[in-house]
Coordinates of C-alpha atoms and ligand atoms in Angstrom, one line a residue:
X1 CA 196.0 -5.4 22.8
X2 CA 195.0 -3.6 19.7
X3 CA 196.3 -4.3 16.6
X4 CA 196.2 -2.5 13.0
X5 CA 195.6 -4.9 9.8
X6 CA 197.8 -3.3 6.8
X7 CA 197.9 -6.8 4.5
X8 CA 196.6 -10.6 3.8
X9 CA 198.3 -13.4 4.0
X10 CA 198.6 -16.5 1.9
X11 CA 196.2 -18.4 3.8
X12 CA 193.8 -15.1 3.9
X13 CA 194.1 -14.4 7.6
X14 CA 194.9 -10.5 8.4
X15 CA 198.4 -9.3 8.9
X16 CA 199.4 -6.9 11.5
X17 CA 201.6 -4.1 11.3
X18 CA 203.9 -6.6 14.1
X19 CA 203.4 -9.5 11.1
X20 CA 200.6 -11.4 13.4
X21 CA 197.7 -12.7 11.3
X22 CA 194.5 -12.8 12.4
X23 CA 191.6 -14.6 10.9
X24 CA 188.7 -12.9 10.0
X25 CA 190.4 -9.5 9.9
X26 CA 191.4 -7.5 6.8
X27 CA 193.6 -4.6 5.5
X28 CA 192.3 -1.3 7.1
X29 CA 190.7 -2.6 10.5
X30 CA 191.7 -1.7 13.9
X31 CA 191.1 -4.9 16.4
X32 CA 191.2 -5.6 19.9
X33 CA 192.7 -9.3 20.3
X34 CA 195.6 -11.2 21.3
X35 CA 199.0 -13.3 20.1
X36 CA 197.9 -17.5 20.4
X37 CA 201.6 -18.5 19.5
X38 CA 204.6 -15.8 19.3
X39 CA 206.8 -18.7 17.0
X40 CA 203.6 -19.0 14.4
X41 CA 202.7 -15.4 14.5
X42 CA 199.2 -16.1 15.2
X43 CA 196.7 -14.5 17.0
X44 CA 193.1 -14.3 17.6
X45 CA 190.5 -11.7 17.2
X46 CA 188.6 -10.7 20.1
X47 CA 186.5 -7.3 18.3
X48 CA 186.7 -4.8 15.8
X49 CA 187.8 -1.9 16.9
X50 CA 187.5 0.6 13.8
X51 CA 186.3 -1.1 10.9
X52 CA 188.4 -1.3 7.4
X53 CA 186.1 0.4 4.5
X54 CA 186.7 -3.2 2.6
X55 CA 183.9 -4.5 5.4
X56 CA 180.5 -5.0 5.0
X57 CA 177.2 -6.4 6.9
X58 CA 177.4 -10.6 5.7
X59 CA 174.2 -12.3 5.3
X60 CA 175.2 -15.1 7.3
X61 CA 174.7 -15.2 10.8
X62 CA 178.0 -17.3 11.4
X63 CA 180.0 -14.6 9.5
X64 CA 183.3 -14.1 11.5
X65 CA 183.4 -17.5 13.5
X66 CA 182.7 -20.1 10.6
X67 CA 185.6 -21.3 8.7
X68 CA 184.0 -21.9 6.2
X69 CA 183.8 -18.2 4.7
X70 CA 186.6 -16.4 6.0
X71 CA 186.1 -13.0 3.9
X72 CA 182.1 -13.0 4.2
X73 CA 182.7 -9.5 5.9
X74 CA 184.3 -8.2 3.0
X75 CA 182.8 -6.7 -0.1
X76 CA 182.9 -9.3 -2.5
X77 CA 184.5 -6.5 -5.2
X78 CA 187.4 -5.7 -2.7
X79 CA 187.7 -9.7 -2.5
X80 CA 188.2 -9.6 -6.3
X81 CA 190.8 -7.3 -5.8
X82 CA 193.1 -8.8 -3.4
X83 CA 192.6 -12.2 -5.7
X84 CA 193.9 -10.3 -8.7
X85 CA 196.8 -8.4 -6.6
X86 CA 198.1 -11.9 -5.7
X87 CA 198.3 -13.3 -8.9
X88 CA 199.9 -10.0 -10.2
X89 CA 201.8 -10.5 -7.8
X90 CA 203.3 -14.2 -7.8
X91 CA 203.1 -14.1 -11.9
X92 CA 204.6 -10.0 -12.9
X93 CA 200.6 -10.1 -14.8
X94 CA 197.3 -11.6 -15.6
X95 CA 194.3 -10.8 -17.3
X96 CA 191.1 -9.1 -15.0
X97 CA 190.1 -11.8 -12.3
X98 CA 186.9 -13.4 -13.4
X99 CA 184.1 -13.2 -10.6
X100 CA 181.5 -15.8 -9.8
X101 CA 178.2 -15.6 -11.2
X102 CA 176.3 -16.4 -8.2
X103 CA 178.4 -15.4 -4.9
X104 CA 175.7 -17.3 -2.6
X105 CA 174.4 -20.8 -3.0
X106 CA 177.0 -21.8 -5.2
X107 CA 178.8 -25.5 -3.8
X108 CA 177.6 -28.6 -4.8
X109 CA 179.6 -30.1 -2.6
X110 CA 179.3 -29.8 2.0
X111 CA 181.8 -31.5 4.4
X112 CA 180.1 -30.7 7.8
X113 CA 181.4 -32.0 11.1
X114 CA 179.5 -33.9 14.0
X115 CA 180.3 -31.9 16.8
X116 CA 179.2 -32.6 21.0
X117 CA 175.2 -32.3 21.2
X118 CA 174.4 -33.6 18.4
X119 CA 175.5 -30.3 16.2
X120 CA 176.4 -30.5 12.0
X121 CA 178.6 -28.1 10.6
X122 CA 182.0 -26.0 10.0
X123 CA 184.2 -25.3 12.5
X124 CA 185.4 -22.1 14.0
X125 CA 188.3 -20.4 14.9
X126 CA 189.1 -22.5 18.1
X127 CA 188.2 -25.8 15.9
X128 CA 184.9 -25.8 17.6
X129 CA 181.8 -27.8 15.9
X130 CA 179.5 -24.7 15.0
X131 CA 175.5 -26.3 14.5
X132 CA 175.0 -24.6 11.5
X133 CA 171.0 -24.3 10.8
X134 CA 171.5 -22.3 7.4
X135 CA 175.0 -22.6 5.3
X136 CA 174.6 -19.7 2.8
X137 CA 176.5 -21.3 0.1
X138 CA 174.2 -24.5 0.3
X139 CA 171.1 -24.8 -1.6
X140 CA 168.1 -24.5 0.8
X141 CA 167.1 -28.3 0.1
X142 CA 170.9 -29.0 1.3
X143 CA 170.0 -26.7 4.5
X144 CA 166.7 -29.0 4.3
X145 CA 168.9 -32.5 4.9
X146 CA 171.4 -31.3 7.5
X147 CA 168.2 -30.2 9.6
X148 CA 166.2 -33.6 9.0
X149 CA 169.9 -34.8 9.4
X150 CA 170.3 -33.3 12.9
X151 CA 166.9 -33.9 14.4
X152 CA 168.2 -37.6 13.0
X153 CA 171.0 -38.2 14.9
X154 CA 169.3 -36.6 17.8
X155 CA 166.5 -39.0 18.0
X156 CA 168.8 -42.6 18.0
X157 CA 171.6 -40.6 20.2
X158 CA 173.9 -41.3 18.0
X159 CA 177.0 -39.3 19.7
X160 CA 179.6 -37.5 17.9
X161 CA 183.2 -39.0 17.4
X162 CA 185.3 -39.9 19.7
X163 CA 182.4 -40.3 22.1
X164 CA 180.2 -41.6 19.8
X165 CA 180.8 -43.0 16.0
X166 CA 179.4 -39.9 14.2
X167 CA 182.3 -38.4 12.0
X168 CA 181.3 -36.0 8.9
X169 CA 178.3 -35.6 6.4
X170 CA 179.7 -35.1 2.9
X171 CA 176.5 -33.4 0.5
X172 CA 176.9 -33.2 -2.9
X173 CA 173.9 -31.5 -5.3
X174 CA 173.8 -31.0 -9.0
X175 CA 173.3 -27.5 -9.9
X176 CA 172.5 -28.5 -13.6
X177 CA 171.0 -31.8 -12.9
X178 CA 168.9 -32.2 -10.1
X179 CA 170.2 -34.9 -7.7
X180 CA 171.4 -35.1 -4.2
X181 CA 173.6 -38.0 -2.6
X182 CA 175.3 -38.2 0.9
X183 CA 178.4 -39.8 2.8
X184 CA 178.1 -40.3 6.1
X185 CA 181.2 -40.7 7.7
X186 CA 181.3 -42.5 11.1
X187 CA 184.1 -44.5 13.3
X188 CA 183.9 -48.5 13.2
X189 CA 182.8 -48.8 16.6
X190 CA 179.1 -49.3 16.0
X191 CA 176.3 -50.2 13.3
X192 CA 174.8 -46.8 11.7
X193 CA 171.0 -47.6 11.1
X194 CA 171.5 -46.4 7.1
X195 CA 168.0 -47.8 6.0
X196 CA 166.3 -45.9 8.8
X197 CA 168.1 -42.8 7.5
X198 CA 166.7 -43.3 4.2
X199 CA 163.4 -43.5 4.9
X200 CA 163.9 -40.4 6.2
X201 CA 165.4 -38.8 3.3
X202 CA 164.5 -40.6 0.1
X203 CA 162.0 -38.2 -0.6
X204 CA 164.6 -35.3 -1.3
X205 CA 167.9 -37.2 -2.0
X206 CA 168.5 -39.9 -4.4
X207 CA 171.2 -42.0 -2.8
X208 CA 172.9 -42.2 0.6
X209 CA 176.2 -44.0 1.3
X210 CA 177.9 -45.0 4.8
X211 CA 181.4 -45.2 5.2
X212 CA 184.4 -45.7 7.7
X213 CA 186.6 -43.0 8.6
X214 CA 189.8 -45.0 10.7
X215 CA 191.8 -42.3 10.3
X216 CA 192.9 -40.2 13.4
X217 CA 192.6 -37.2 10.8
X218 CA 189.9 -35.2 10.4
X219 CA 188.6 -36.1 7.1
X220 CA 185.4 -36.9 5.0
X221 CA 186.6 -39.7 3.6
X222 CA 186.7 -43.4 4.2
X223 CA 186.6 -47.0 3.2
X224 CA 182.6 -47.3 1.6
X225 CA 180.4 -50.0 4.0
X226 CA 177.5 -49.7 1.9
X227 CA 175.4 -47.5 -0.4
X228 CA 171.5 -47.0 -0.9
X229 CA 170.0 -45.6 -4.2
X230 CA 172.5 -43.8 -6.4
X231 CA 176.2 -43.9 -5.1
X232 CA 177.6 -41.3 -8.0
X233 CA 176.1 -38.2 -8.3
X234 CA 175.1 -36.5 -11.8
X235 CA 176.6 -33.2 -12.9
X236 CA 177.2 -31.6 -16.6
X237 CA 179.5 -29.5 -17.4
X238 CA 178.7 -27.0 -21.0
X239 CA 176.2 -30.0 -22.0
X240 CA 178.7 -33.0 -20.8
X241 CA 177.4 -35.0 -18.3
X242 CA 179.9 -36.7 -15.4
X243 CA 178.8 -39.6 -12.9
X244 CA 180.9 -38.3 -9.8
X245 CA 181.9 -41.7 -7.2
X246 CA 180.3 -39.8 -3.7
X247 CA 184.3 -40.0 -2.6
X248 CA 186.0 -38.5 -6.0
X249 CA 187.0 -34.9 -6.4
X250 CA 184.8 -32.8 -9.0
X251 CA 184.6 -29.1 -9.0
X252 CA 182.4 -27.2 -6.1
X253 CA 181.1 -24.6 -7.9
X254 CA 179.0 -26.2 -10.7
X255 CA 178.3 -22.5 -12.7
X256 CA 182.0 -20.9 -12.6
X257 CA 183.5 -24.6 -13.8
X258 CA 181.8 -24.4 -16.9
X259 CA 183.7 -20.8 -17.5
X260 CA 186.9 -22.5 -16.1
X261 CA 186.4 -25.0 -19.0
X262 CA 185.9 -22.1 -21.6
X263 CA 188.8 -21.0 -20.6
X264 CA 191.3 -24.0 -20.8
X265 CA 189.5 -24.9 -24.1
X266 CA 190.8 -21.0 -25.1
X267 CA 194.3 -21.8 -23.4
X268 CA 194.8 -25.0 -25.4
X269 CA 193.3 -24.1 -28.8
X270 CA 193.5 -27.2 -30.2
X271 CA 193.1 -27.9 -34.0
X272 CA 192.1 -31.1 -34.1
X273 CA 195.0 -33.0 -34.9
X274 CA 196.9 -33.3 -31.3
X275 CA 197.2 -35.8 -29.0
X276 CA 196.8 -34.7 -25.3
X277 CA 197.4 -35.5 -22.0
X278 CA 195.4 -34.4 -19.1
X279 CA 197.5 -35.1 -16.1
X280 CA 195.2 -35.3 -12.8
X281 CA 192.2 -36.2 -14.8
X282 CA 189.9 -36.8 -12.1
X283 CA 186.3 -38.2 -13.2
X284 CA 187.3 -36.6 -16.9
X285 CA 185.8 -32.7 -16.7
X286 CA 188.7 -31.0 -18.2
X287 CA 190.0 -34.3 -20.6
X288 CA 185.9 -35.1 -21.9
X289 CA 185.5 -31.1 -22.6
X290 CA 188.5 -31.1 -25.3
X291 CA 188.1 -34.3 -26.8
X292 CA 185.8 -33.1 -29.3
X293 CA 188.4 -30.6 -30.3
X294 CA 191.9 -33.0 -30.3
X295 CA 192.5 -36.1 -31.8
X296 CA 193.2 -37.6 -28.9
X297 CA 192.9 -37.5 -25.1
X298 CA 194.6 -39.4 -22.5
X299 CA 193.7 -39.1 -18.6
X300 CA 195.9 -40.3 -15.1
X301 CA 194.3 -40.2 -12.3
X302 CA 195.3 -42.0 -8.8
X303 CA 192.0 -42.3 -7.5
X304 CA 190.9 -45.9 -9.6
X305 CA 187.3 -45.0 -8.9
X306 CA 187.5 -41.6 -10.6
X307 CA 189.6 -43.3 -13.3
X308 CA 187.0 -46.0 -14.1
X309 CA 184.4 -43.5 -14.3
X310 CA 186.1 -41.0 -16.3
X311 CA 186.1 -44.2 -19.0
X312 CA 182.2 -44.4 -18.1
X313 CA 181.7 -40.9 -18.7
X314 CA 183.4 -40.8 -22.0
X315 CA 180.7 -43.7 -23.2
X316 CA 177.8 -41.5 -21.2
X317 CA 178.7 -38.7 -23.9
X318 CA 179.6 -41.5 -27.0
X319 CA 183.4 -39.8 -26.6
X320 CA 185.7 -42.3 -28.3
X321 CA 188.9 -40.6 -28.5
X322 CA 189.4 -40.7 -24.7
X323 CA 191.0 -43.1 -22.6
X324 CA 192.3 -43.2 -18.4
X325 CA 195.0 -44.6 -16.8
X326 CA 194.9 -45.6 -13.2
X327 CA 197.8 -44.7 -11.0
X328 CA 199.6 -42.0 -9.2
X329 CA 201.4 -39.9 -12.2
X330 CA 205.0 -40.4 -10.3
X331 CA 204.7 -44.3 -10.3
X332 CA 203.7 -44.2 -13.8
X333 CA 205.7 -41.6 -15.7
X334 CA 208.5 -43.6 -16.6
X335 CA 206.1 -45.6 -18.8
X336 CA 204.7 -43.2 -20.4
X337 CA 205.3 -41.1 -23.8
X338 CA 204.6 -37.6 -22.8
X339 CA 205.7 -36.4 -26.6
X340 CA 202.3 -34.8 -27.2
X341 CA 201.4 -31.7 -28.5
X342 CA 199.8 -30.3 -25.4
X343 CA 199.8 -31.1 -21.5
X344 CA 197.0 -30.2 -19.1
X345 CA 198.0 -30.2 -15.6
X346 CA 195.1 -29.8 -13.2
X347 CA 197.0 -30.4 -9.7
X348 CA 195.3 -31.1 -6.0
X349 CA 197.1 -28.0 -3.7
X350 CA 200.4 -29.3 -3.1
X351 CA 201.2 -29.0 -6.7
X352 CA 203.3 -31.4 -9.2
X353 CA 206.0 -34.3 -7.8
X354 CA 209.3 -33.0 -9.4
X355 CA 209.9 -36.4 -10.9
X356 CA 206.8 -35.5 -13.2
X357 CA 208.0 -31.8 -13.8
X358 CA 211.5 -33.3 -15.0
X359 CA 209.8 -35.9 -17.1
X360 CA 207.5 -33.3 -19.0
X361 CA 210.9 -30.8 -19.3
X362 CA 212.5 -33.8 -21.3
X363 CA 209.6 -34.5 -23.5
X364 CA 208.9 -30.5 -24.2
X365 CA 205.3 -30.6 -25.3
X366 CA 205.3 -26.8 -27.2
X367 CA 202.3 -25.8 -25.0
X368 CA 201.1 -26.9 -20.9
X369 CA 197.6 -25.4 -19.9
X370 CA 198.6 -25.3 -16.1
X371 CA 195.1 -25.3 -13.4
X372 CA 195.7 -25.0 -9.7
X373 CA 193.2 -23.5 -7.2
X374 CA 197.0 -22.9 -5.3
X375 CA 198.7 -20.3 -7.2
X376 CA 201.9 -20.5 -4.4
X377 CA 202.6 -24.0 -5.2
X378 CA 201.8 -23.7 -9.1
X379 CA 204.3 -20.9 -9.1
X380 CA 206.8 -23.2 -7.7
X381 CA 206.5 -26.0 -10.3
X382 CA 206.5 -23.2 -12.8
X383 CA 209.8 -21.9 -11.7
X384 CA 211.3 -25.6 -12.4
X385 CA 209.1 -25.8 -15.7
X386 CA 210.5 -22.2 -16.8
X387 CA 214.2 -23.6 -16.3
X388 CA 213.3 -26.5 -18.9
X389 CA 212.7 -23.7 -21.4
X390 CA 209.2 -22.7 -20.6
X391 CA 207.5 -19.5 -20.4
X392 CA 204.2 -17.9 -19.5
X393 CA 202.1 -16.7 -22.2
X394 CA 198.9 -16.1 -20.5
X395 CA 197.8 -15.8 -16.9
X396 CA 193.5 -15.9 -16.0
X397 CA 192.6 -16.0 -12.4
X398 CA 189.2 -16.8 -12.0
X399 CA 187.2 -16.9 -9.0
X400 CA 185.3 -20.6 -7.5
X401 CA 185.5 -19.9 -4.3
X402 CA 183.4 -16.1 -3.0
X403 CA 184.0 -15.2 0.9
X404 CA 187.1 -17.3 1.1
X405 CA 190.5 -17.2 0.4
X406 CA 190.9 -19.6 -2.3
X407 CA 192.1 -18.8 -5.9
X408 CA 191.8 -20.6 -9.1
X409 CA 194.6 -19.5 -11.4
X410 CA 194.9 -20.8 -15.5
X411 CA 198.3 -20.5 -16.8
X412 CA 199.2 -21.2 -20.6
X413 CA 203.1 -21.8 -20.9
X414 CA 205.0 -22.5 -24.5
X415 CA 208.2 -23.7 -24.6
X416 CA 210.6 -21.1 -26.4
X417 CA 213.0 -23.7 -27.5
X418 CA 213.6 -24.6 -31.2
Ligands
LIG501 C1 192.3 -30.7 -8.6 S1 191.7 -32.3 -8.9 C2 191.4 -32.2 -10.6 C3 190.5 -33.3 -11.2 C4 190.0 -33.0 -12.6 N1 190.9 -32.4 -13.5 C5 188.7 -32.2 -12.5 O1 188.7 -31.0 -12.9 O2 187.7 -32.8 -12.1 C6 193.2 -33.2 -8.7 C7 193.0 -34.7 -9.0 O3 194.3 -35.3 -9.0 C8 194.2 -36.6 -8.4 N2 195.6 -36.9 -7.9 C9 196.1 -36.5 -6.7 N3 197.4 -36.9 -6.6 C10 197.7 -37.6 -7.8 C11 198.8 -38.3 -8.2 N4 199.9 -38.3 -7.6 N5 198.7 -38.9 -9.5 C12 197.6 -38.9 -10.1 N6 196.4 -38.2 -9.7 C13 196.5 -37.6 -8.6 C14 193.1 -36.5 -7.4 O4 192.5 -37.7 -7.1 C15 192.2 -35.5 -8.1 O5 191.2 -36.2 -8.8

């Protein structure tokens, strides 16, 4: 059946004119394929049959099957566009989308799968291990491990979950400071020779960890079983430097964070005398940027690892004006004196408990500096944070992610009441 693309959808698959979405399609193509489930409105692309003028040839030879980047076939200036048009769109305005610097080789960070036969990479559009020889957003000395990774594996049959105990490889590389570390994930239903691994690495990575993945999920993460060499990796951010636990959440694109950072620091223009909290502090990038400029700064993070090391990171720097809590932000709340001058919120994708939206409408700090690389669900918490009195000021979108969907969005909100 053919089928003509006229819009994206939130997730960035291709919308037909019938409202079927298709991934790897975009507005303007023709395409032959067919409907995978009438009640989700999904369907599959089987060819192009004329293409959209937003297309391009991608670099990568997994373009159009690897999850990994969705829009590859799409001129990164029309990706730009669409970003913009959706934050337009969910917020009435913003200012011009700001793009990448680099559009290739720009994570620091890989999840790759073990797949049947000994393959390492994304996964398509059927959820199928893809054996991914070059990643074109991966440095070539991360290309370098997942080869000597492969040939690894290969060579001690070491079988891919749930046949065998091999789960994910996470990679994370320092763009500013040159270190590597890996995760390797695996079941715990056999011994995974680590040492052996490291001989076989140490020479271009400078710490390897192995961990247990029990979950039935599909994840690349897990309880640690033992590390060799460094188990953090190194990063700075605009001259701060951040010791990142291999498991904790930092950034992925090392270059465009340090602009995102500019940017919040702009938002929150602080004078020196506040007292701020950074909500979702993570390992301390956003809270460790400002400190120099508040008097003040206090981080909550869930993830205790992340926490400690957010206190580590403000000695690494000699910051002494920044201290952590531990805990999940809903748990806490109730403890806690949110009457500062200014909130950062800095979100994972599912966006704010309402418990901690409520909490920060009764304590009215005059100005929240709202991150999320989800715009849908920021706008949501929004909503409830514009009913406490709050409105938007300024809107930036910025762009982390090239060749995929994902948007960062930076919101500034003041409260209007007296
Ligand atoms: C988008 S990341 C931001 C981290 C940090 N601001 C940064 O830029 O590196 C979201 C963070 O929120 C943390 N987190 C998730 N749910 C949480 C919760 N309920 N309470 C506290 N922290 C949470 C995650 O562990 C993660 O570090």
């Amino acid at each position: 059946m053919q089928f003509e693309i006229i819009d994206i959808d939130k997730k960035g698959g291709g919308v037909s004119h019938e409202g079927i979405i298709f991934r790897f399609a975009y507005p303007g193509d023709t395409i032959e394929g067919y409907i995978v489930s009438k009640r989700k409105k999904l369907g599959r692309i089987e060819k192009v049959v004329k293409e959209s003028p937003l297309r391009h040839k991608a670099p990568c030879k997994y373009a159009g099957e690897c999850g990994g980047c969705a829009w590859q076939q799409m001129r990164y200036d029309e990706q730009l566009k669409i970003k913009e048009a959706k934050i337009k769109g969910l917020f009435g305005f913003c200012e011009p989308i700001i793009p990448a610097p680099q559009e290739f080789f720009y994570r620091n960070r890989m999840d790759f799968a073990f797949g049947p036969d000994f393959l390492i990479g994304l996964k398509d559009d059927k959820n199928k291990t893809l054996d991914i020889e070059k990643c074109w957003l991966l440095s070539e000395e991360s290309n370098e491990i997942v080869n000597r990774l492969r040939k690894f594996v290969k060579s001690r049959d070491l079988k891919s979950y749930p046949e065998g105990i091999m789960r994910h490889v996470v990679i994370r590389e320092g763009k500013n400071i040159k270190n590597t570390v890996i995760n390797i994930l695996t079941s715990d239903k056999g011994e995974f020779p680590l040492e052996e691994l490291w001989e076989e690495l140490k020479d271009i990575i400078q710490g390897i960890t192995w961990s247990h993945n029990l979950s039935p999920a599909d994840r690349s993460y897990g309880e640690i079983q033992k590390s060799i060499g460094q188990d953090y990796l190194l990063e700075s951010l605009n001259g701060i430097k951040f010791k990142i636990p291999v498991q904790s959440f930092f950034q992925t694109n090392t270059r465009q964070a340090e602009k995102l950072i500019q940017i919040i620091i702009e938002f929150a223009n602080l004078k020196g005398d506040e007292k701020v909290f950074d909500l979702y502090s993570g390992t301390g990038s956003i809270g460790l940027s400002l400190a120099d400029k508040a008097k003040e700064v206090a981080g909550i993070e869930e993830n205790e690892a992340a926490a400690k090391l957010s206190l580590e990171n403000a000695k690494l720097n000699d910051i002494e004006n920044f201290s952590a809590i531990a805990g999940r932000i809903e748990d806490i709340i109730k403890s806690l004196d949110l009457k500062s001058d200014k909130i950062i919120l800095d979100p994972p994708r599912p966006g704010i408990h309402k418990k901690v939206l409520q909490k920060i409408v009764e304590a009215k700090p005059k100005e929240i500096v709202y991150v999320s690389c989800n715009p849908y669900t920021q706008r949501e918490d929004i909503n409830l944070l514009s009913e406490g009195g709050y409105h938007i000021e300024k809107t930036q979108p910025i762009d982390m992610f090239p060749h995929t969907p994902h948007i960062e969005n930076v919101v500034l909100l003041r409260n209007s009441a007296p």
